[in-house]
PDB file of N, CA and C in Angstrom:
ATOM      1  N   LYS N1411      24.665  -0.058   8.800  1.00 93.00           N
ATOM      2  CA  LYS N1411      25.305   1.053   8.119  1.00 93.00           C
ATOM      3  C   LYS N1411      24.237   1.789   7.316  1.00 93.00           C
ATOM      4  N   SER N1412      24.324   3.080   7.257  1.00 93.00           N
ATOM      5  CA  SER N1412      23.390   3.868   6.468  1.00 93.00           C
ATOM      6  C   SER N1412      24.154   4.935   5.693  1.00 93.00           C
ATOM      7  N   ILE N1413      23.555   5.325   4.585  1.00 90.00           N
ATOM      8  CA  ILE N1413      24.125   6.412   3.785  1.00 90.00           C
ATOM      9  C   ILE N1413      22.998   7.366   3.432  1.00 90.00           C
ATOM     10  N   GLU N1414      23.353   8.588   3.174  1.00 91.00           N
ATOM     11  CA  GLU N1414      22.374   9.579   2.743  1.00 91.00           C
ATOM     12  C   GLU N1414      22.547   9.809   1.257  1.00 91.00           C
ATOM     13  N   ILE N1415      21.412   9.895   0.576  1.00 88.00           N
ATOM     14  CA  ILE N1415      21.452  10.251  -0.833  1.00 88.00           C
ATOM     15  C   ILE N1415      20.569  11.472  -1.033  1.00 88.00           C
ATOM     16  N   SER N1416      20.940  12.263  -1.997  1.00 86.00           N
ATOM     17  CA  SER N1416      20.190  13.491  -2.267  1.00 86.00           C
ATOM     18  C   SER N1416      19.201  13.251  -3.399  1.00 86.00           C
ATOM     19  N   SER N1417      18.321  14.203  -3.588  1.00 74.00           N
ATOM     20  CA  SER N1417      17.410  14.138  -4.724  1.00 74.00           C
ATOM     21  C   SER N1417      18.192  14.126  -6.027  1.00 74.00           C
ATOM     22  N   LYS N1418      19.308  14.844  -6.055  1.00 80.00           N
ATOM     23  CA  LYS N1418      20.152  14.861  -7.256  1.00 80.00           C
ATOM     24  C   LYS N1418      20.667  13.463  -7.548  1.00 80.00           C
ATOM     25  N   ASP N1419      21.096  12.743  -6.509  1.00 86.00           N
ATOM     26  CA  ASP N1419      21.567  11.373  -6.695  1.00 86.00           C
ATOM     27  C   ASP N1419      20.465  10.495  -7.275  1.00 86.00           C
ATOM     28  N   VAL N1420      19.261  10.670  -6.773  1.00 79.00           N
ATOM     29  CA  VAL N1420      18.129   9.883  -7.258  1.00 79.00           C
ATOM     30  C   VAL N1420      17.851  10.228  -8.713  1.00 79.00           C
ATOM     31  N   ARG N1421      17.833  11.520  -9.050  1.00 73.00           N
ATOM     32  CA  ARG N1421      17.589  11.937 -10.441  1.00 73.00           C
ATOM     33  C   ARG N1421      18.623  11.334 -11.392  1.00 73.00           C
ATOM     34  N   GLU N1422      19.887  11.334 -10.963  1.00 84.00           N
ATOM     35  CA  GLU N1422      20.930  10.743 -11.803  1.00 84.00           C
ATOM     36  C   GLU N1422      20.705   9.243 -11.974  1.00 84.00           C
ATOM     37  N   ALA N1423      20.314   8.581 -10.913  1.00 89.00           N
ATOM     38  CA  ALA N1423      20.096   7.136 -10.973  1.00 89.00           C
ATOM     39  C   ALA N1423      18.908   6.773 -11.856  1.00 89.00           C
ATOM     40  N   ILE N1424      17.924   7.656 -11.915  1.00 88.00           N
ATOM     41  CA  ILE N1424      16.731   7.354 -12.717  1.00 88.00           C
ATOM     42  C   ILE N1424      16.650   8.222 -13.968  1.00 88.00           C
ATOM     43  N   GLY N1425      17.782   8.750 -14.387  1.00 88.00           N
ATOM     44  CA  GLY N1425      17.830   9.660 -15.541  1.00 88.00           C
ATOM     45  C   GLY N1425      17.181   9.095 -16.787  1.00 88.00           C
ATOM     46  N   GLU N1426      17.505   7.850 -17.128  1.00 91.00           N
ATOM     47  CA  GLU N1426      16.905   7.254 -18.325  1.00 91.00           C
ATOM     48  C   GLU N1426      15.391   7.125 -18.180  1.00 91.00           C
ATOM     49  N   THR N1427      14.954   6.782 -16.995  1.00 90.00           N
ATOM     50  CA  THR N1427      13.518   6.663 -16.746  1.00 90.00           C
ATOM     51  C   THR N1427      12.843   8.017 -16.885  1.00 90.00           C
ATOM     52  N   LEU N1428      13.493   9.079 -16.436  1.00 88.00           N
ATOM     53  CA  LEU N1428      12.930  10.420 -16.577  1.00 88.00           C
ATOM     54  C   LEU N1428      12.765  10.801 -18.042  1.00 88.00           C
ATOM     55  N   VAL N1429      13.726  10.408 -18.860  1.00 91.00           N
ATOM     56  CA  VAL N1429      13.627  10.678 -20.301  1.00 91.00           C
ATOM     57  C   VAL N1429      12.435   9.912 -20.873  1.00 91.00           C
ATOM     58  N   GLU N1430      12.261   8.655 -20.470  1.00 93.00           N
ATOM     59  CA  GLU N1430      11.127   7.860 -20.946  1.00 93.00           C
ATOM     60  C   GLU N1430       9.796   8.477 -20.507  1.00 93.00           C
ATOM     61  N   ILE N1431       9.746   8.956 -19.273  1.00 90.00           N
ATOM     62  CA  ILE N1431       8.524   9.599 -18.771  1.00 90.00           C
ATOM     63  C   ILE N1431       8.221  10.854 -19.575  1.00 90.00           C
ATOM     64  N   SER N1432       9.227  11.686 -19.792  1.00 91.00           N
ATOM     65  CA  SER N1432       8.988  12.927 -20.537  1.00 91.00           C
ATOM     66  C   SER N1432       8.582  12.625 -21.979  1.00 91.00           C
ATOM     67  N   ASP N1433       9.171  11.597 -22.582  1.00 94.00           N
ATOM     68  CA  ASP N1433       8.776  11.207 -23.939  1.00 94.00           C
ATOM     69  C   ASP N1433       7.321  10.733 -23.957  1.00 94.00           C
ATOM     70  N   ALA N1434       6.930   9.965 -22.951  1.00 93.00           N
ATOM     71  CA  ALA N1434       5.548   9.478 -22.878  1.00 93.00           C
ATOM     72  C   ALA N1434       4.570  10.635 -22.702  1.00 93.00           C
ATOM     73  N   VAL N1435       4.920  11.617 -21.877  1.00 91.00           N
ATOM     74  CA  VAL N1435       4.052  12.780 -21.680  1.00 91.00           C
ATOM     75  C   VAL N1435       3.888  13.525 -23.002  1.00 91.00           C
ATOM     76  N   LYS N1436       4.985  13.712 -23.724  1.00 91.00           N
ATOM     77  CA  LYS N1436       4.912  14.402 -25.020  1.00 91.00           C
ATOM     78  C   LYS N1436       4.034  13.629 -26.004  1.00 91.00           C
ATOM     79  N   GLN N1437       4.161  12.312 -26.030  1.00 93.00           N
ATOM     80  CA  GLN N1437       3.346  11.499 -26.929  1.00 93.00           C
ATOM     81  C   GLN N1437       1.860  11.617 -26.589  1.00 93.00           C
ATOM     82  N   VAL N1438       1.534  11.609 -25.318  1.00 92.00           N
ATOM     83  CA  VAL N1438       0.136  11.744 -24.909  1.00 92.00           C
ATOM     84  C   VAL N1438      -0.399  13.112 -25.310  1.00 92.00           C
ATOM     85  N   LEU N1439       0.390  14.151 -25.083  1.00 90.00           N
ATOM     86  CA  LEU N1439      -0.053  15.502 -25.432  1.00 90.00           C
ATOM     87  C   LEU N1439      -0.298  15.662 -26.927  1.00 90.00           C
ATOM     88  N   GLU N1440       0.396  14.888 -27.735  1.00 91.00           N
ATOM     89  CA  GLU N1440       0.215  14.966 -29.184  1.00 91.00           C
ATOM     90  C   GLU N1440      -1.107  14.363 -29.658  1.00 91.00           C
ATOM     91  N   VAL N1441      -1.704  13.466 -28.859  1.00 93.00           N
ATOM     92  CA  VAL N1441      -2.904  12.758 -29.323  1.00 93.00           C
ATOM     93  C   VAL N1441      -4.166  13.072 -28.520  1.00 93.00           C
ATOM     94  N   VAL N1442      -4.067  13.928 -27.507  1.00 92.00           N
ATOM     95  CA  VAL N1442      -5.271  14.230 -26.728  1.00 92.00           C
ATOM     96  C   VAL N1442      -6.238  15.062 -27.563  1.00 92.00           C
ATOM     97  N   PRO N1443      -7.542  14.901 -27.308  1.00 91.00           N
ATOM     98  CA  PRO N1443      -8.537  15.708 -28.026  1.00 91.00           C
ATOM     99  C   PRO N1443      -8.322  17.200 -27.751  1.00 91.00           C
ATOM    100  N   PRO N1444      -8.708  18.051 -28.695  1.00 89.00           N
ATOM    101  CA  PRO N1444      -8.474  19.493 -28.558  1.00 89.00           C
ATOM    102  C   PRO N1444      -9.040  20.101 -27.274  1.00 89.00           C
ATOM    103  N   ASP N1445     -10.240  19.663 -26.841  1.00 90.00           N
ATOM    104  CA  ASP N1445     -10.809  20.254 -25.629  1.00 90.00           C
ATOM    105  C   ASP N1445      -9.982  19.905 -24.395  1.00 90.00           C
ATOM    106  N   LEU N1446      -9.470  18.686 -24.339  1.00 91.00           N
ATOM    107  CA  LEU N1446      -8.611  18.302 -23.223  1.00 91.00           C
ATOM    108  C   LEU N1446      -7.271  19.017 -23.314  1.00 91.00           C
ATOM    109  N   ALA N1447      -6.739  19.146 -24.516  1.00 89.00           N
ATOM    110  CA  ALA N1447      -5.463  19.845 -24.709  1.00 89.00           C
ATOM    111  C   ALA N1447      -5.564  21.287 -24.227  1.00 89.00           C
ATOM    112  N   SER N1448      -6.688  21.946 -24.519  1.00 91.00           N
ATOM    113  CA  SER N1448      -6.830  23.337 -24.075  1.00 91.00           C
ATOM    114  C   SER N1448      -6.907  23.416 -22.557  1.00 91.00           C
ATOM    115  N   ASP N1449      -7.550  22.432 -21.922  1.00 93.00           N
ATOM    116  CA  ASP N1449      -7.580  22.393 -20.452  1.00 93.00           C
ATOM    117  C   ASP N1449      -6.171  22.224 -19.888  1.00 93.00           C
ATOM    118  N   ILE N1450      -5.389  21.355 -20.513  1.00 93.00           N
ATOM    119  CA  ILE N1450      -4.020  21.115 -20.037  1.00 93.00           C
ATOM    120  C   ILE N1450      -3.170  22.371 -20.212  1.00 93.00           C
ATOM    121  N   VAL N1451      -3.306  23.034 -21.349  1.00 91.00           N
ATOM    122  CA  VAL N1451      -2.543  24.264 -21.579  1.00 91.00           C
ATOM    123  C   VAL N1451      -2.947  25.327 -20.560  1.00 91.00           C
ATOM    124  N   GLU N1452      -4.245  25.411 -20.293  1.00 93.00           N
ATOM    125  CA  GLU N1452      -4.745  26.428 -19.359  1.00 93.00           C
ATOM    126  C   GLU N1452      -4.378  26.118 -17.910  1.00 93.00           C
ATOM    127  N   ASN N1453      -4.497  24.844 -17.510  1.00 95.00           N
ATOM    128  CA  ASN N1453      -4.330  24.479 -16.096  1.00 95.00           C
ATOM    129  C   ASN N1453      -3.014  23.793 -15.771  1.00 95.00           C
ATOM    130  N   GLY N1454      -2.305  23.322 -16.779  1.00 95.00           N
ATOM    131  CA  GLY N1454      -1.041  22.640 -16.547  1.00 95.00           C
ATOM    132  C   GLY N1454      -1.230  21.166 -16.241  1.00 95.00           C
ATOM    133  N   ILE N1455      -0.136  20.526 -15.908  1.00 95.00           N
ATOM    134  CA  ILE N1455      -0.093  19.104 -15.583  1.00 95.00           C
ATOM    135  C   ILE N1455       0.124  18.980 -14.087  1.00 95.00           C
ATOM    136  N   VAL N1456      -0.594  18.062 -13.450  1.00 95.00           N
ATOM    137  CA  VAL N1456      -0.450  17.851 -12.010  1.00 95.00           C
ATOM    138  C   VAL N1456       0.171  16.482 -11.782  1.00 95.00           C
ATOM    139  N   LEU N1457       1.280  16.454 -11.053  1.00 94.00           N
ATOM    140  CA  LEU N1457       1.955  15.210 -10.711  1.00 94.00           C
ATOM    141  C   LEU N1457       1.419  14.674  -9.390  1.00 94.00           C
ATOM    142  N   THR N1458       1.254  13.365  -9.326  1.00 93.00           N
ATOM    143  CA  THR N1458       0.822  12.729  -8.087  1.00 93.00           C
ATOM    144  C   THR N1458       1.730  11.543  -7.792  1.00 93.00           C
ATOM    145  N   GLY N1459       1.577  10.978  -6.620  1.00 91.00           N
ATOM    146  CA  GLY N1459       2.350   9.799  -6.241  1.00 91.00           C
ATOM    147  C   GLY N1459       3.700  10.167  -5.659  1.00 91.00           C
ATOM    148  N   GLY N1460       4.361   9.162  -5.131  1.00 89.00           N
ATOM    149  CA  GLY N1460       5.642   9.370  -4.467  1.00 89.00           C
ATOM    150  C   GLY N1460       6.716   9.925  -5.383  1.00 89.00           C
ATOM    151  N   GLY N1461       6.708   9.511  -6.653  1.00 86.00           N
ATOM    152  CA  GLY N1461       7.713  10.002  -7.589  1.00 86.00           C
ATOM    153  C   GLY N1461       7.660  11.500  -7.794  1.00 86.00           C
ATOM    154  N   SER N1462       6.470  12.073  -7.612  1.00 90.00           N
ATOM    155  CA  SER N1462       6.343  13.520  -7.799  1.00 90.00           C
ATOM    156  C   SER N1462       7.107  14.307  -6.736  1.00 90.00           C
ATOM    157  N   LEU N1463       7.492  13.622  -5.663  1.00 89.00           N
ATOM    158  CA  LEU N1463       8.219  14.291  -4.581  1.00 89.00           C
ATOM    159  C   LEU N1463       9.721  14.391  -4.841  1.00 89.00           C
ATOM    160  N   ILE N1464      10.170  13.851  -5.967  1.00 84.00           N
ATOM    161  CA  ILE N1464      11.582  14.008  -6.321  1.00 84.00           C
ATOM    162  C   ILE N1464      11.824  15.483  -6.643  1.00 84.00           C
ATOM    163  N   ARG N1465      12.676  16.095  -5.878  1.00 82.00           N
ATOM    164  CA  ARG N1465      12.918  17.531  -6.018  1.00 82.00           C
ATOM    165  C   ARG N1465      13.336  17.867  -7.440  1.00 82.00           C
ATOM    166  N   GLY N1466      12.634  18.825  -8.033  1.00 87.00           N
ATOM    167  CA  GLY N1466      12.978  19.312  -9.358  1.00 87.00           C
ATOM    168  C   GLY N1466      12.278  18.589 -10.502  1.00 87.00           C
ATOM    169  N   LEU N1467      11.543  17.516 -10.203  1.00 89.00           N
ATOM    170  CA  LEU N1467      10.870  16.783 -11.276  1.00 89.00           C
ATOM    171  C   LEU N1467       9.862  17.658 -11.991  1.00 89.00           C
ATOM    172  N   ASP N1468       9.111  18.464 -11.246  1.00 94.00           N
ATOM    173  CA  ASP N1468       8.123  19.342 -11.870  1.00 94.00           C
ATOM    174  C   ASP N1468       8.792  20.341 -12.812  1.00 94.00           C
ATOM    175  N   SER N1469       9.901  20.926 -12.396  1.00 94.00           N
ATOM    176  CA  SER N1469      10.632  21.879 -13.243  1.00 94.00           C
ATOM    177  C   SER N1469      11.191  21.196 -14.479  1.00 94.00           C
ATOM    178  N   TYR N1470      11.744  20.000 -14.293  1.00 91.00           N
ATOM    179  CA  TYR N1470      12.313  19.238 -15.415  1.00 91.00           C
ATOM    180  C   TYR N1470      11.249  18.974 -16.472  1.00 91.00           C
ATOM    181  N   LEU N1471      10.102  18.436 -16.055  1.00 93.00           N
ATOM    182  CA  LEU N1471       9.042  18.126 -17.007  1.00 93.00           C
ATOM    183  C   LEU N1471       8.482  19.390 -17.651  1.00 93.00           C
ATOM    184  N   SER N1472       8.377  20.456 -16.871  1.00 95.00           N
ATOM    185  CA  SER N1472       7.860  21.712 -17.401  1.00 95.00           C
ATOM    186  C   SER N1472       8.745  22.237 -18.530  1.00 95.00           C
ATOM    187  N   LYS N1473      10.059  22.138 -18.348  1.00 95.00           N
ATOM    188  CA  LYS N1473      10.988  22.582 -19.400  1.00 95.00           C
ATOM    189  C   LYS N1473      10.857  21.714 -20.646  1.00 95.00           C
ATOM    190  N   ILE N1474      10.660  20.428 -20.453  1.00 92.00           N
ATOM    191  CA  ILE N1474      10.581  19.499 -21.583  1.00 92.00           C
ATOM    192  C   ILE N1474       9.301  19.720 -22.390  1.00 92.00           C
ATOM    193  N   VAL N1475       8.152  19.805 -21.704  1.00 92.00           N
ATOM    194  CA  VAL N1475       6.869  19.890 -22.417  1.00 92.00           C
ATOM    195  C   VAL N1475       6.408  21.322 -22.629  1.00 92.00           C
ATOM    196  N   LYS N1476       7.134  22.265 -22.046  1.00 93.00           N
ATOM    197  CA  LYS N1476       6.827  23.693 -22.199  1.00 93.00           C
ATOM    198  C   LYS N1476       5.413  24.037 -21.744  1.00 93.00           C
ATOM    199  N   LEU N1477       5.032  23.432 -20.610  1.00 94.00           N
ATOM    200  CA  LEU N1477       3.746  23.689 -19.960  1.00 94.00           C
ATOM    201  C   LEU N1477       3.985  23.757 -18.463  1.00 94.00           C
ATOM    202  N   PRO N1478       3.088  24.418 -17.730  1.00 96.00           N
ATOM    203  CA  PRO N1478       3.236  24.406 -16.279  1.00 96.00           C
ATOM    204  C   PRO N1478       3.024  22.992 -15.732  1.00 96.00           C
ATOM    205  N   VAL N1479       3.856  22.596 -14.794  1.00 96.00           N
ATOM    206  CA  VAL N1479       3.725  21.298 -14.134  1.00 96.00           C
ATOM    207  C   VAL N1479       3.730  21.554 -12.633  1.00 96.00           C
ATOM    208  N   TYR N1480       2.737  21.002 -11.950  1.00 96.00           N
ATOM    209  CA  TYR N1480       2.573  21.213 -10.515  1.00 96.00           C
ATOM    210  C   TYR N1480       2.576  19.879  -9.789  1.00 96.00           C
ATOM    211  N   ILE N1481       2.875  19.930  -8.508  1.00 96.00           N
ATOM    212  CA  ILE N1481       2.764  18.763  -7.645  1.00 96.00           C
ATOM    213  C   ILE N1481       1.467  18.912  -6.858  1.00 96.00           C
ATOM    214  N   SER N1482       0.666  17.855  -6.817  1.00 93.00           N
ATOM    215  CA  SER N1482      -0.611  17.934  -6.106  1.00 93.00           C
ATOM    216  C   SER N1482      -0.375  18.222  -4.622  1.00 93.00           C
ATOM    217  N   GLU N1483      -1.412  18.730  -3.969  1.00 92.00           N
ATOM    218  CA  GLU N1483      -1.272  19.112  -2.560  1.00 92.00           C
ATOM    219  C   GLU N1483      -0.856  17.935  -1.683  1.00 92.00           C
ATOM    220  N   GLU N1484      -1.465  16.791  -1.900  1.00 93.00           N
ATOM    221  CA  GLU N1484      -1.129  15.599  -1.129  1.00 93.00           C
ATOM    222  C   GLU N1484      -0.854  14.457  -2.108  1.00 93.00           C
ATOM    223  N   PRO N1485       0.329  14.467  -2.722  1.00 94.00           N
ATOM    224  CA  PRO N1485       0.578  13.509  -3.800  1.00 94.00           C
ATOM    225  C   PRO N1485       0.481  12.048  -3.383  1.00 94.00           C
ATOM    226  N   LEU N1486       0.808  11.744  -2.140  1.00 94.00           N
ATOM    227  CA  LEU N1486       0.758  10.353  -1.702  1.00 94.00           C
ATOM    228  C   LEU N1486      -0.676   9.858  -1.490  1.00 94.00           C
ATOM    229  N   LEU N1487      -1.605  10.780  -1.338  1.00 94.00           N
ATOM    230  CA  LEU N1487      -3.001  10.401  -1.098  1.00 94.00           C
ATOM    231  C   LEU N1487      -3.890  10.621  -2.312  1.00 94.00           C
ATOM    232  N   ALA N1488      -3.340  11.142  -3.387  1.00 91.00           N
ATOM    233  CA  ALA N1488      -4.148  11.554  -4.536  1.00 91.00           C
ATOM    234  C   ALA N1488      -4.961  10.408  -5.130  1.00 91.00           C
ATOM    235  N   VAL N1489      -4.370   9.250  -5.303  1.00 87.00           N
ATOM    236  CA  VAL N1489      -5.093   8.134  -5.910  1.00 87.00           C
ATOM    237  C   VAL N1489      -6.223   7.676  -4.992  1.00 87.00           C
ATOM    238  N   ALA N1490      -5.939   7.574  -3.708  1.00 91.00           N
ATOM    239  CA  ALA N1490      -6.975   7.144  -2.760  1.00 91.00           C
ATOM    240  C   ALA N1490      -8.121   8.150  -2.718  1.00 91.00           C
ATOM    241  N   LYS N1491      -7.792   9.442  -2.708  1.00 90.00           N
ATOM    242  CA  LYS N1491      -8.847  10.461  -2.675  1.00 90.00           C
ATOM    243  C   LYS N1491      -9.631  10.478  -3.981  1.00 90.00           C
ATOM    244  N   GLY N1492      -8.961  10.287  -5.115  1.00 86.00           N
ATOM    245  CA  GLY N1492      -9.654  10.231  -6.398  1.00 86.00           C
ATOM    246  C   GLY N1492     -10.591   9.046  -6.471  1.00 86.00           C
ATOM    247  N   THR N1493     -10.145   7.910  -5.953  1.00 87.00           N
ATOM    248  CA  THR N1493     -10.993   6.717  -5.912  1.00 87.00           C
ATOM    249  C   THR N1493     -12.206   6.963  -5.031  1.00 87.00           C
ATOM    250  N   GLU N1494     -11.994   7.597  -3.905  1.00 90.00           N
ATOM    251  CA  GLU N1494     -13.104   7.915  -3.004  1.00 90.00           C
ATOM    252  C   GLU N1494     -14.132   8.806  -3.709  1.00 90.00           C
ATOM    253  N   ARG N1495     -13.654   9.816  -4.410  1.00 86.00           N
ATOM    254  CA  ARG N1495     -14.582  10.725  -5.107  1.00 86.00           C
ATOM    255  C   ARG N1495     -15.350  10.004  -6.201  1.00 86.00           C
ATOM    256  N   MET N1496     -14.688   9.118  -6.931  1.00 84.00           N
ATOM    257  CA  MET N1496     -15.383   8.371  -7.977  1.00 84.00           C
ATOM    258  C   MET N1496     -16.440   7.447  -7.379  1.00 84.00           C
ATOM    259  N   LEU N1497     -16.147   6.854  -6.241  1.00 88.00           N
ATOM    260  CA  LEU N1497     -17.131   5.980  -5.607  1.00 88.00           C
ATOM    261  C   LEU N1497     -18.336   6.777  -5.105  1.00 88.00           C
ATOM    262  N   GLU N1498     -18.099   8.029  -4.759  1.00 90.00           N
ATOM    263  CA  GLU N1498     -19.208   8.899  -4.362  1.00 90.00           C
ATOM    264  C   GLU N1498     -20.055   9.286  -5.565  1.00 90.00           C
ATOM    265  N   GLU N1499     -19.473   9.226  -6.743  1.00 88.00           N
ATOM    266  CA  GLU N1499     -20.159   9.562  -7.993  1.00 88.00           C
ATOM    267  C   GLU N1499     -20.236   8.315  -8.881  1.00 88.00           C
ATOM    268  N   ILE N1500     -20.793   7.251  -8.345  1.00 86.00           N
ATOM    269  CA  ILE N1500     -20.790   5.962  -9.025  1.00 86.00           C
ATOM    270  C   ILE N1500     -21.473   6.020 -10.393  1.00 86.00           C
ATOM    271  N   GLU N1501     -22.499   6.850 -10.541  1.00 87.00           N
ATOM    272  CA  GLU N1501     -23.161   6.972 -11.839  1.00 87.00           C
ATOM    273  C   GLU N1501     -22.225   7.568 -12.884  1.00 87.00           C
ATOM    274  N   LEU N1502     -21.431   8.536 -12.482  1.00 81.00           N
ATOM    275  CA  LEU N1502     -20.451   9.126 -13.389  1.00 81.00           C
ATOM    276  C   LEU N1502     -19.411   8.082 -13.785  1.00 81.00           C
ATOM    277  N   LEU N1503     -18.969   7.285 -12.843  1.00 81.00           N
ATOM    278  CA  LEU N1503     -18.018   6.219 -13.129  1.00 81.00           C
ATOM    279  C   LEU N1503     -18.599   5.243 -14.148  1.00 81.00           C
ATOM    280  N   GLN N1504     -19.850   4.894 -13.990  1.00 85.00           N
ATOM    281  CA  GLN N1504     -20.498   3.969 -14.923  1.00 85.00           C
ATOM    282  C   GLN N1504     -20.590   4.587 -16.322  1.00 85.00           C
ATOM    283  N   GLN N1505     -20.861   5.890 -16.404  1.00 84.00           N
ATOM    284  CA  GLN N1505     -20.909   6.582 -17.710  1.00 84.00           C
ATOM    285  C   GLN N1505     -19.528   6.550 -18.363  1.00 84.00           C
ATOM    286  N   ILE N1506     -18.504   6.798 -17.589  1.00 79.00           N
ATOM    287  CA  ILE N1506     -17.136   6.794 -18.121  1.00 79.00           C
ATOM    288  C   ILE N1506     -16.799   5.404 -18.647  1.00 79.00           C
ATOM    289  N   GLN N1507     -17.136   4.390 -17.884  1.00 81.00           N
ATOM    290  CA  GLN N1507     -16.845   3.020 -18.321  1.00 81.00           C
ATOM    291  C   GLN N1507     -17.637   2.663 -19.567  1.00 81.00           C
ATOM    292  N   ALA N1508     -18.876   3.128 -19.680  1.00 84.00           N
ATOM    293  CA  ALA N1508     -19.692   2.829 -20.839  1.00 84.00           C
ATOM    294  C   ALA N1508     -19.153   3.496 -22.103  1.00 84.00           C
ATOM    295  N   ASN N1509     -18.523   4.663 -21.944  1.00 79.00           N
ATOM    296  CA  ASN N1509     -17.975   5.398 -23.080  1.00 79.00           C
ATOM    297  C   ASN N1509     -16.564   4.974 -23.446  1.00 79.00           C
ATOM    298  N   ALA N1510     -15.953   4.146 -22.616  1.00 70.00           N
ATOM    299  CA  ALA N1510     -14.548   3.756 -22.861  1.00 70.00           C
ATOM    300  C   ALA N1510     -14.437   2.702 -23.941  1.00 70.00           C
TER     301      ALA N1510
END
């Protein structure tokens, strides 16, 4: 037996989680350094991963944080591609780790 569910059904089922996510985004935005905050205001927030494919999530978060929110071009591959780029720039990765 199979049933179809809509994105709306999924949003309703994960409503509390969406509130927690939006609260976490707001908390992070409150403590980021000014230079990073200006980049975020200028360029917006980019969602990645499978969850970003929930229809309307970008609009929901954008209304909550009052910033542009976008879905990456290939959200399911974003982490793998980011890891690949960091491995290509191993010296930069080492600098980031040293400063952490």
